[in-house]
XYZ file of C-alpha atoms in Angstrom:
570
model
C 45.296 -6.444 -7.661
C 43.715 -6.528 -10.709
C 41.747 -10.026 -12.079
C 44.445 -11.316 -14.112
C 47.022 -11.402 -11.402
C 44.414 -12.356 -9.238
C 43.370 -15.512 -11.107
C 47.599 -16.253 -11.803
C 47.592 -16.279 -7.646
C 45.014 -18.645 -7.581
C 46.472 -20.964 -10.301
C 50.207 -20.597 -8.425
C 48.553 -21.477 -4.664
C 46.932 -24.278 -6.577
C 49.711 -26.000 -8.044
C 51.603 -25.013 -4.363
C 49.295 -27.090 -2.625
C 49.007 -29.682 -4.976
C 52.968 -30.108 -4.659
C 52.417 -29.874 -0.968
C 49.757 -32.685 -0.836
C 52.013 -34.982 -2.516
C 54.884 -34.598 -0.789
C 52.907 -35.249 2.722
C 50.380 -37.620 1.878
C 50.058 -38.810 5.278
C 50.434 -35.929 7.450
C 48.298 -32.890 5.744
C 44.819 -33.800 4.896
C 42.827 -31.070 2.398
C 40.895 -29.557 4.789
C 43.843 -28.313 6.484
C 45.612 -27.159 3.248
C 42.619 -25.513 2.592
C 42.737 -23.795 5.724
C 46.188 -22.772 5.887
C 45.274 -21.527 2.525
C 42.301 -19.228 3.632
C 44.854 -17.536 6.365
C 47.170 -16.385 3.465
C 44.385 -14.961 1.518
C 42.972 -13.026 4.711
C 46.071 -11.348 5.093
C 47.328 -10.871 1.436
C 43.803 -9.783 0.079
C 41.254 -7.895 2.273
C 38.073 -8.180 1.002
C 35.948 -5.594 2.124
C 35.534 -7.262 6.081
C 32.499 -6.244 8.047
C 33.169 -4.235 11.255
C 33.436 -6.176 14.118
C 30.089 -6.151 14.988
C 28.518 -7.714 12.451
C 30.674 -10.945 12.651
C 27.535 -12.615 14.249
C 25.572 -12.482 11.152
C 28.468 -14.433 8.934
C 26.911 -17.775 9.118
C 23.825 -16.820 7.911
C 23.463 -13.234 6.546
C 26.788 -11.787 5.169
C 28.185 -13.538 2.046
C 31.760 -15.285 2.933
C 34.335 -13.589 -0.079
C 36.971 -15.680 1.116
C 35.108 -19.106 1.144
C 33.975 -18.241 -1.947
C 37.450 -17.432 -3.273
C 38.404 -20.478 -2.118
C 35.634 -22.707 -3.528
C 35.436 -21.235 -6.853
C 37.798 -18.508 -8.053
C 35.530 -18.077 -11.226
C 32.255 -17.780 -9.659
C 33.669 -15.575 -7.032
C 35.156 -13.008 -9.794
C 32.036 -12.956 -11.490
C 30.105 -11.978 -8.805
C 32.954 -9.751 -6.981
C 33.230 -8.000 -10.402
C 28.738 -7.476 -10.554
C 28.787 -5.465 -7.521
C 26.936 -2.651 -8.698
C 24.472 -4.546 -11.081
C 23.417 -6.953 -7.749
C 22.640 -3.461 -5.485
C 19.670 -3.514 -3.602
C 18.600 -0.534 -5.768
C 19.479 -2.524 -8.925
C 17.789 -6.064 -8.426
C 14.723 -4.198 -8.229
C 14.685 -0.728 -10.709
C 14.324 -2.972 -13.624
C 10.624 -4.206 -12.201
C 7.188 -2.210 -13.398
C 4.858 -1.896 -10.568
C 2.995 -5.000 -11.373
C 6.182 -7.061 -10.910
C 6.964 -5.332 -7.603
C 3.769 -6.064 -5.901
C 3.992 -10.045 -6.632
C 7.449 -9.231 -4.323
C 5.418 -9.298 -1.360
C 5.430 -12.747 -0.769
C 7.228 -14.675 1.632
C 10.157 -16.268 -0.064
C 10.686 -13.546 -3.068
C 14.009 -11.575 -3.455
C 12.773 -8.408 -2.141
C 11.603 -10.047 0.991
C 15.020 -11.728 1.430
C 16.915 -8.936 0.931
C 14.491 -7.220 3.462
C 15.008 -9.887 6.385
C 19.032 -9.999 5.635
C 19.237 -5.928 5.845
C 17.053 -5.529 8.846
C 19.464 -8.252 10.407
C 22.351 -5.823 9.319
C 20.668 -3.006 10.622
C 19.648 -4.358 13.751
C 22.686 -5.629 14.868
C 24.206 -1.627 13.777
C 21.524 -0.671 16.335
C 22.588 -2.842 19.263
C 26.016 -1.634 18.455
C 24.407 1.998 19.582
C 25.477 3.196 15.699
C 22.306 5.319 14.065
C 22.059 5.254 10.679
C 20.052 8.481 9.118
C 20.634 7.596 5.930
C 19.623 4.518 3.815
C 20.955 3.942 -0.094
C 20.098 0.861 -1.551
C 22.760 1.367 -3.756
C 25.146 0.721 -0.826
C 24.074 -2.822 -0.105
C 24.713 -6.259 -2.374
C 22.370 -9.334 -2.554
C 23.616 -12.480 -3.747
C 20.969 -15.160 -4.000
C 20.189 -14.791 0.135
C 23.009 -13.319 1.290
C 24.141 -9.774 1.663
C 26.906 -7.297 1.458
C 27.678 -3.884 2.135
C 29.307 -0.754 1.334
C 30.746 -0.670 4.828
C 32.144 2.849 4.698
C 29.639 4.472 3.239
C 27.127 2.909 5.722
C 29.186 3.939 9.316
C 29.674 6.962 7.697
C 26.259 7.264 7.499
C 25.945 6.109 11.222
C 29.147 8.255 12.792
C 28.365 11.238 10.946
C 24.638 11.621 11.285
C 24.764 15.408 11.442
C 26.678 15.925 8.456
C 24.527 14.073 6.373
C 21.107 15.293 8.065
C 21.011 18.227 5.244
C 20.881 15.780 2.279
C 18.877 13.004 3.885
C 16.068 15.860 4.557
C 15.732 16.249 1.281
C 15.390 13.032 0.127
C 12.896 12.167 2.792
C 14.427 9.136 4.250
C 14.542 10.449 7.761
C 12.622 10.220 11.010
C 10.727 13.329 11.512
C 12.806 14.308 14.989
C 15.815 15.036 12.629
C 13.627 17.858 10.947
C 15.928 20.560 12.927
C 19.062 18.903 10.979
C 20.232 18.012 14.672
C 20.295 14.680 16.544
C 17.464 15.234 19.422
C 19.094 13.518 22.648
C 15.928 11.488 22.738
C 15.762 10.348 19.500
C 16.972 6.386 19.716
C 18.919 4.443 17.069
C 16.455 2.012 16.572
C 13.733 4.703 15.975
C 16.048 6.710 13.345
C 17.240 3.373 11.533
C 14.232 1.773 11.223
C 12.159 4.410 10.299
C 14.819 4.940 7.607
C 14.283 0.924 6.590
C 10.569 1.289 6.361
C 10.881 4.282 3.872
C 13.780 2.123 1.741
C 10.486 -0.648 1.666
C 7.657 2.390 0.319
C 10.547 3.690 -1.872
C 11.288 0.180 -3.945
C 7.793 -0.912 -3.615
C 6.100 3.199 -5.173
C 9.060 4.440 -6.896
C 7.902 8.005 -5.240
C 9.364 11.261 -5.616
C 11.253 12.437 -2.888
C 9.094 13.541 -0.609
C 9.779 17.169 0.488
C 8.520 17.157 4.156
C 7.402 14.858 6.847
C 3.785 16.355 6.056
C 4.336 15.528 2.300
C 5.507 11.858 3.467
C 2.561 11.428 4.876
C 0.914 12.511 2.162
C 2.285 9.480 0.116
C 1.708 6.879 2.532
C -1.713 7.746 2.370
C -1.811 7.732 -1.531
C 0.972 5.134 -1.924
C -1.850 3.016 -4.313
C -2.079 6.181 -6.759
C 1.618 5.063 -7.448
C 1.363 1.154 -7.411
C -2.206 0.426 -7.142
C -1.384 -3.792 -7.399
C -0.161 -3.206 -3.733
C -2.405 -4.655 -0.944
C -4.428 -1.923 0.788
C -3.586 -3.499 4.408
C 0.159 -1.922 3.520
C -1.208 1.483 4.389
C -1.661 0.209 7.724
C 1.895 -0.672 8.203
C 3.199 2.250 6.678
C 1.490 4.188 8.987
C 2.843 2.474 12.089
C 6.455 2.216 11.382
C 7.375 5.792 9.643
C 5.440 7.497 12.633
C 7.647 5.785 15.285
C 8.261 8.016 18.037
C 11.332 9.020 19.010
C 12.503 7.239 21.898
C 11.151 3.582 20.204
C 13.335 0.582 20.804
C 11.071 -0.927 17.946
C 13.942 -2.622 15.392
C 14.716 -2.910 11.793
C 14.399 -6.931 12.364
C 10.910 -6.230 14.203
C 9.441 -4.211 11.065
C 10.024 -7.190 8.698
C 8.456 -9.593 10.727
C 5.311 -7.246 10.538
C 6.014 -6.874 7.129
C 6.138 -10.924 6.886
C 2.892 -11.741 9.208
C 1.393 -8.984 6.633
C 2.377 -11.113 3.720
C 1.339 -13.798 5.280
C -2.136 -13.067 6.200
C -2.346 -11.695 2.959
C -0.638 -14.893 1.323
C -3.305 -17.553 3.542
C -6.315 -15.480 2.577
C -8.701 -18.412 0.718
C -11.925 -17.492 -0.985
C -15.041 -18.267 0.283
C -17.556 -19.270 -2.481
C -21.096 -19.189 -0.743
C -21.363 -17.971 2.332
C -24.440 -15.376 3.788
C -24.226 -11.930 3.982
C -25.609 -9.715 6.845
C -26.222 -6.009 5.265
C -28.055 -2.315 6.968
C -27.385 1.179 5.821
C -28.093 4.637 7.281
C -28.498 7.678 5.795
C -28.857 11.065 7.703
C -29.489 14.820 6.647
C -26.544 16.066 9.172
C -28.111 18.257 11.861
C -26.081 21.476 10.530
C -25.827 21.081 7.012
C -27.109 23.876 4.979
C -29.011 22.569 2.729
C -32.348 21.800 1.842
C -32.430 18.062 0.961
C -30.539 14.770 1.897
C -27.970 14.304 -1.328
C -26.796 10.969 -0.028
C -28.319 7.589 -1.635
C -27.742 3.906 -0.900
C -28.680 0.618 -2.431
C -28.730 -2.569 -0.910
C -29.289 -5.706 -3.107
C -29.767 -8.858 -1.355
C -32.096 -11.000 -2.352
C -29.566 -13.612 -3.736
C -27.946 -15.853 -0.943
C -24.443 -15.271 -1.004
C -24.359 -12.238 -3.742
C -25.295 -8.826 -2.689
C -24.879 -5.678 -4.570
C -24.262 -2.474 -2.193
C -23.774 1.139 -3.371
C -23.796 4.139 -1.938
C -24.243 7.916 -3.560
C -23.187 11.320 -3.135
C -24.689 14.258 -5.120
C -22.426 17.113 -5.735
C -24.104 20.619 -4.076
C -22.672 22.986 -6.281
C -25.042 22.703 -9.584
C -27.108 25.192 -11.313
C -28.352 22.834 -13.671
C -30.268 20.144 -11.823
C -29.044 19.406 -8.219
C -26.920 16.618 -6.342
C -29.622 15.584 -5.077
C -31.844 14.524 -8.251
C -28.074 13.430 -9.530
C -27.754 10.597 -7.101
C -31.431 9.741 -6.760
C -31.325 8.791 -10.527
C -29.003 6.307 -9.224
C -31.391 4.427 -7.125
C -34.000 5.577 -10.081
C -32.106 3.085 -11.918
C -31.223 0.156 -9.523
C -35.471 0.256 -8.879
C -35.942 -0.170 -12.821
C -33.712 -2.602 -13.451
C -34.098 -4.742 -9.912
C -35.253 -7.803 -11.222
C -32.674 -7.743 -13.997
C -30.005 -7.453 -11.196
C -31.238 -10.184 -9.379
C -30.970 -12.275 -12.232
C -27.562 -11.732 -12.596
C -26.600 -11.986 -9.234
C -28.096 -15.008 -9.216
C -26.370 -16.050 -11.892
C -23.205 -15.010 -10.699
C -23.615 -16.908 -7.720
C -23.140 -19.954 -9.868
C -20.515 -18.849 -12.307
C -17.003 -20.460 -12.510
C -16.463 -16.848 -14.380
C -17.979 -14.662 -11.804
C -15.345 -12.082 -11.429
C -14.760 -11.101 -14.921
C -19.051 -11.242 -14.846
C -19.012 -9.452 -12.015
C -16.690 -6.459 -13.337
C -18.911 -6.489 -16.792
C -22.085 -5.739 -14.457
C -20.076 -2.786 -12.614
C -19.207 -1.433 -16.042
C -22.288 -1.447 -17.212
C -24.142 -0.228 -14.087
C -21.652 2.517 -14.090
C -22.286 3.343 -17.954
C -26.056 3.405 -17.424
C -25.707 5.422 -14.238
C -23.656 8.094 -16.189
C -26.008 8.433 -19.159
C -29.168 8.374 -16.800
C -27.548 11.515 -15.013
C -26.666 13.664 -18.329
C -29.955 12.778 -19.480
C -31.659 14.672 -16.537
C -29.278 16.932 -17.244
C -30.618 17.652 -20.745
C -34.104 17.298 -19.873
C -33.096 20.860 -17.745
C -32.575 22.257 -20.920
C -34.959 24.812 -22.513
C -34.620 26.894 -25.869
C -34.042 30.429 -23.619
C -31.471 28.858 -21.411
C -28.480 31.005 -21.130
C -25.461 29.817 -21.923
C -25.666 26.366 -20.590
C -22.269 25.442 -21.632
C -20.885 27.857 -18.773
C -22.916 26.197 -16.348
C -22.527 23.841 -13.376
C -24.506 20.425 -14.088
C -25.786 18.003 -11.548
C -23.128 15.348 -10.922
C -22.638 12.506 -8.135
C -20.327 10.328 -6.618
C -20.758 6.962 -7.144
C -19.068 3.670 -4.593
C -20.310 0.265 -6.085
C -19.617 -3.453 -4.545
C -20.245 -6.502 -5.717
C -20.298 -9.240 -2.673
C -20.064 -13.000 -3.639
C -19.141 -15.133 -0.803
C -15.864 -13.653 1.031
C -15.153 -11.708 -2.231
C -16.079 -8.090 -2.860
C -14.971 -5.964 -6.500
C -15.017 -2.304 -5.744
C -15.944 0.437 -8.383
C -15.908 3.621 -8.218
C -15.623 7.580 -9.076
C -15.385 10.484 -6.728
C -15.039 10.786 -2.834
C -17.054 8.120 -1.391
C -15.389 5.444 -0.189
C -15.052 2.197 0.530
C -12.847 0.684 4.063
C -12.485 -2.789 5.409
C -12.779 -2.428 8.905
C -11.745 -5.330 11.588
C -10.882 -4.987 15.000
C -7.434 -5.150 14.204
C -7.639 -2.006 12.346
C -8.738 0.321 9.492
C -8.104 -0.330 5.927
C -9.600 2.248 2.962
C -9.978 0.325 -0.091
C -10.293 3.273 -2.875
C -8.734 6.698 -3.043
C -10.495 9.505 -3.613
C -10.797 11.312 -7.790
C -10.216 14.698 -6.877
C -7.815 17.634 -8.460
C -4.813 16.769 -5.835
C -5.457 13.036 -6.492
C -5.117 13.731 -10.562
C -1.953 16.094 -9.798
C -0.059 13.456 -7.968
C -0.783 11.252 -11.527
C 0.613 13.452 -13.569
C 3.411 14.217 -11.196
C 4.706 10.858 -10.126
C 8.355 11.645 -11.455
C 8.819 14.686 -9.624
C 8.946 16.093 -5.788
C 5.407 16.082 -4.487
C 3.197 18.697 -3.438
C -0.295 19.248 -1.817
C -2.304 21.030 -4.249
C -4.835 24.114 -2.975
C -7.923 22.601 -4.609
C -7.827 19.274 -3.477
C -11.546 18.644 -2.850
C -12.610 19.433 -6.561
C -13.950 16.443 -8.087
C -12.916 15.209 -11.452
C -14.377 11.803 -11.961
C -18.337 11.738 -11.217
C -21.384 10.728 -12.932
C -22.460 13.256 -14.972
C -19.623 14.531 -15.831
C -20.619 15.839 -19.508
C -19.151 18.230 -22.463
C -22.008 20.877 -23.802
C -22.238 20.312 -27.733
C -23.384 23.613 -29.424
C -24.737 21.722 -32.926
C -26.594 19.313 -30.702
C -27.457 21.942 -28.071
C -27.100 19.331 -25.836
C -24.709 17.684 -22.963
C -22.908 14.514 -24.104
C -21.278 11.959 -21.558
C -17.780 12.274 -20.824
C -16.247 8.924 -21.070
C -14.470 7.916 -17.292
C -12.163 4.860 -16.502
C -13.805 2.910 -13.198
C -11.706 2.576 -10.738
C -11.832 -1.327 -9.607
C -10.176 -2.555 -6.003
C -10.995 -5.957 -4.696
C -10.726 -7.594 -0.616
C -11.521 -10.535 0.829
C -13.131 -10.238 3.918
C -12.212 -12.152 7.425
C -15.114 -13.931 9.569
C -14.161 -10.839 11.433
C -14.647 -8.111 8.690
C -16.973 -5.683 7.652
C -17.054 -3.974 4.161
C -18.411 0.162 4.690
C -19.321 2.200 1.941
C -19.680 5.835 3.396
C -20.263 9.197 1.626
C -17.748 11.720 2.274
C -19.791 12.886 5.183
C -18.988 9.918 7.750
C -15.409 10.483 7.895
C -15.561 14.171 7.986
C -17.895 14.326 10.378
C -16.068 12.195 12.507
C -13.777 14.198 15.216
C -10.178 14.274 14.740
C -7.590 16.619 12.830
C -5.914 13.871 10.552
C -7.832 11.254 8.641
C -5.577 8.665 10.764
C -7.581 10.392 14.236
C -10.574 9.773 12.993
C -10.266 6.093 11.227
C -9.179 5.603 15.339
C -12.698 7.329 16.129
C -13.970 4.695 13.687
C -12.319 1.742 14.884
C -13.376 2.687 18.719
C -17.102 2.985 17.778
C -16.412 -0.019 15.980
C -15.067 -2.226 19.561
C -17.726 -0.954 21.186
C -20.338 -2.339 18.863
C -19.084 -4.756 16.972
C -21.634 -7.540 17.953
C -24.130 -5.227 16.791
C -26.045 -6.406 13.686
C -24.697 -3.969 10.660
C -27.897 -2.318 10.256
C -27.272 -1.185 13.935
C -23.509 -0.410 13.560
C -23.923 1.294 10.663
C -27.062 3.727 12.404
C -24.518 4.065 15.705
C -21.552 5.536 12.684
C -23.285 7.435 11.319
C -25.054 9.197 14.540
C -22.079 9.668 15.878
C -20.284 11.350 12.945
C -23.407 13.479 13.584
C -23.029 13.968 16.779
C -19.341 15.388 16.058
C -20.028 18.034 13.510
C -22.856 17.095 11.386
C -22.092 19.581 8.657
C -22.714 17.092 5.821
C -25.224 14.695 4.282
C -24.169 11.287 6.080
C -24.536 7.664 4.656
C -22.710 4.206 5.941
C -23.409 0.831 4.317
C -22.164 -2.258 5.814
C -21.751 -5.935 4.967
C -20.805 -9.121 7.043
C -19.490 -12.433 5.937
C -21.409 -15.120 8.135
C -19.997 -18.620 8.105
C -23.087 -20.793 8.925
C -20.629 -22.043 11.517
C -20.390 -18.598 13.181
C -20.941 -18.951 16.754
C -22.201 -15.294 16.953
C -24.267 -15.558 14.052
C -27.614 -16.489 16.062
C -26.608 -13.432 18.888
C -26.263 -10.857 16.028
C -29.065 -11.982 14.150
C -31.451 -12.089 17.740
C -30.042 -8.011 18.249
């Protein structure tokens, strides 16, 4: 039925009625007219029904076609008719990745049409149907309700194994279905949500398919590079519901309402103006690194209540022209000169109604200076029988900047050394890492994903500097600073760490060893930070030790913190 005879039913069954009304004023009221009505729709038009067991979610999930027929013919042919253009996949194509990110809040489309899809596929689940493959294209969303492509989804669910060869290579499957068989342990719930949780990365990164588990991995990890607006604590979630094991019972339903207490937290987050900060740092030589000086350097400026300036530095080992070492110790060269200048500013930042867009001008600038201090050692390395100095390897280092007012930190930086948020509840890194894989995935983000062989090479350091042969001398390379902001929790500490602390750390995935990091972290976490930051960095020490090692740590203290007089007594 096309919608021209379809709208000359509905005129016909409303003049029907209308004649039927009159004739029985007293003995048929509308609402049963109405009803009788619905029952010859049901059986003259079928309009896509849901399988039986997904009747529970009609009141509130599944739109109604046939009320909607019934209450407005026109409004229900417009939206029958848009069935395509209202896809999950769609509503939410059309968005850049700055307009995606504000979708993680609680009462936004994408969350909705989260929460009314895990219903869906929850209730497939307790049905004992496993779906192995997700297409957003397949599912409908009309203000907050939902409908579905209901073949192509139970197809999807009876014939798993058929489909296992083209849902590998998109990536949307849980990693026990690697074999392209259904493992006997392998649970619906584990295989369906896992396949939600990758439909959420998908819409939110627009990644390439990802071509292994490994590779997905990968891009959970990096999922920022893609859509760095995205909160960093997402990682965290990522990583806990596209690693389900195979026998979980963990639901669809159950990994948006993580998703939602994530928003949430995120959502109830208030900034703290003045508050104190408790700092340390730690810097060791690493009892079997082969070299002949410490290349790590850190800077802690506190000497403003409530605004602190942290940084730490890693010099890169492999010059001939200069060394790492006198790289990053022109760092703290330069925060020495120019301390009382900071402090001014950080004082006056403590005050400012404009303090963030203040406080990213003084990162800039710090930055700038940093990276024309650096090539000028460079040059001054320079003599008139050098050989060929435009073949050779100059002095470069990492730099990881904060700036700390109140609960509020703005994160800068270039290279490897990072910066994490760590709480009890868990591990979150703030900046990813400027490296030759990291600058691969940039250029690649349209295509399928792969792990490059040269992954540690740095591309984004101070120092980093073009020989001119008129000049005879190096000239500064201009670099984009990367900027990442958190608040921090009366619980939270802010680490900046050289490359060294995490490496050194045991474990064979970075997820093993931010575990290592969050156990040290239980077992002192009433530990002043000049303490906790000596016990992380002797322990990644104690692991391997192969690198220069460096940990910087901050603390929020409410002046109403009842452990602030224990931590500040230890």
């Amino acid at each position: 039925m096309n919608s021209t005879e379809l709208d000359e039913l509905m005129k016909r069954l409303k003049r029907t009625l209308e004649y039927v009304a009159e004739a029985f004023p007293d003995r048929l009221s509308p609402e049963m007219l109405w009803n009788a009505g619905s029952a010859v729709l049901r059986e003259a038009i079928p309009l896509n029904p849901p399988p039986d067991w997904a009747e529970s979610l009609a009141e509130t999930t599944l739109i109604d076609w046939y009320a909607l027929l019934i209450e407005d013919s026109d409004l229900f042919e417009s939206r029958f008719n848009q069935r395509e253009p209202s896809s999950l996949q769609a509503r939410f194509t059309v968005m850049d990745a700055t307009a995606l990110a504000e979708q993680l809040h609680s009462d936004s489309p994408l969350m909705t049409g989260a929460q009314r899809l895990a219903e869906l596929l929850t209730a497939a689940n307790r049905a004992d149907l496993m779906i192995t493959r997700l297409h957003p294209s397949d599912f409908y969303l009309y203000e907050d309700r939902l409908d579905a492509d209901w073949e192509s989804l139970l197809g999807s669910a009876r014939n798993g194994t058929d489909r296992l060869l083209s849902t590998y290579e998109l990536g949307w499957m849980h990693p026990a279905l690697r074999k392209r068989e259904i493992p006997p342990e392998l649970t619906p719930a584990a295989a369906t949500t896992h396949t939600y949780a990758y439909w959420i990365l998908h819409t939110l990164t627009r990644l390439p398919p990802a071509a292994n588990q490994a590779s997905l991995l990968d891009q959970i990890e990096r999922f920022r590079v893609y859509n760095p607006h995205l909160p960093n604590a997402l990682r965290a979630w990522l990583r806990t519901w596209l690693r389900l094991p195979a026998d979980s019972r963990q639901t669809p339903l159950e990994c948006w309402q993580a998703l939602q207490a994530l928003v949430h937290d995120c959502e109830t987050q208030s900034e703290i103006a003045i508050a104190r900060h408790e700092t340390g740092g730690e810097s060791l030589f690493g009892r079997n690194k082969r070299s002949h000086q410490n290349e790590d350097m850190l800077v802690i400026l506190n000497d403003v209540p409530g605004a602190t300036l942290l940084a730490v530095a890693d010099g890169v080992s492999t010059a001939s022209l200069g060394s790492g070492g006198q790289a990053s110790f022109t760092v703290r060269e330069l925060a020495e000169r120019q301390r009382r200048t900071l402090t001014e500013r950080l004082d006056a930042l403590a005050a400012s109604d404009t303090w963030e867009a203040d406080g990213w001008q003084l990162i800039e600038e710090f930055f700038e200076n940093a990276h024309q201090a650096v090539v000028d050692k460079i040059n001054s390395h320079l003599t008139e029988d050098a050989e060929s100095p435009a073949t050779a390897e100059t002095m470069s280092s990492t730099l990881v900047l904060a700036l700390v007012r109140g609960n509020r930190a703005l994160i800068g930086h270039w290279g490897d050394s990072r910066a994490y948020r760590l709480s009890p509840q868990g591990v979150v890194r703030l900046t990813e890492d400027h490296n030759v894989e990291m600058e691969a995935l940039l250029r690649s983000r349209e295509s399928r994903y792969e792990r490059s062989d040269q992954g540690a090479a740095l591309v984004r350091v101070l120092g980093q500097c073009r020989y001119d042969p008129q000049t005879r001398r190096f000239a500064a390379v201009e670099q984009k600073v990367s900027r990442d902001t958190c608040l921090l929790g009366a619980e939270d500490w802010l680490l900046l760490c050289s490359d060294g602390l995490l490496s050194g750390l045991k474990g064979e995935s970075e997820t093993e060893k931010e575990q290592r990091l969050l156990a040290l972290l239980g077992r002192h976490h009433e530990s002043h930070c000049r303490e906790l930051a000596r016990q992380l960095s002797r322990a990644a020490d104690d692991d391997k030790g192969d690198d220069n090692i460096t940990a910087v740590l901050l603390r929020v203290i409410v002046d109403d913190d009842p452990q602030t007089e224990h931590r500040a007594a230890k």
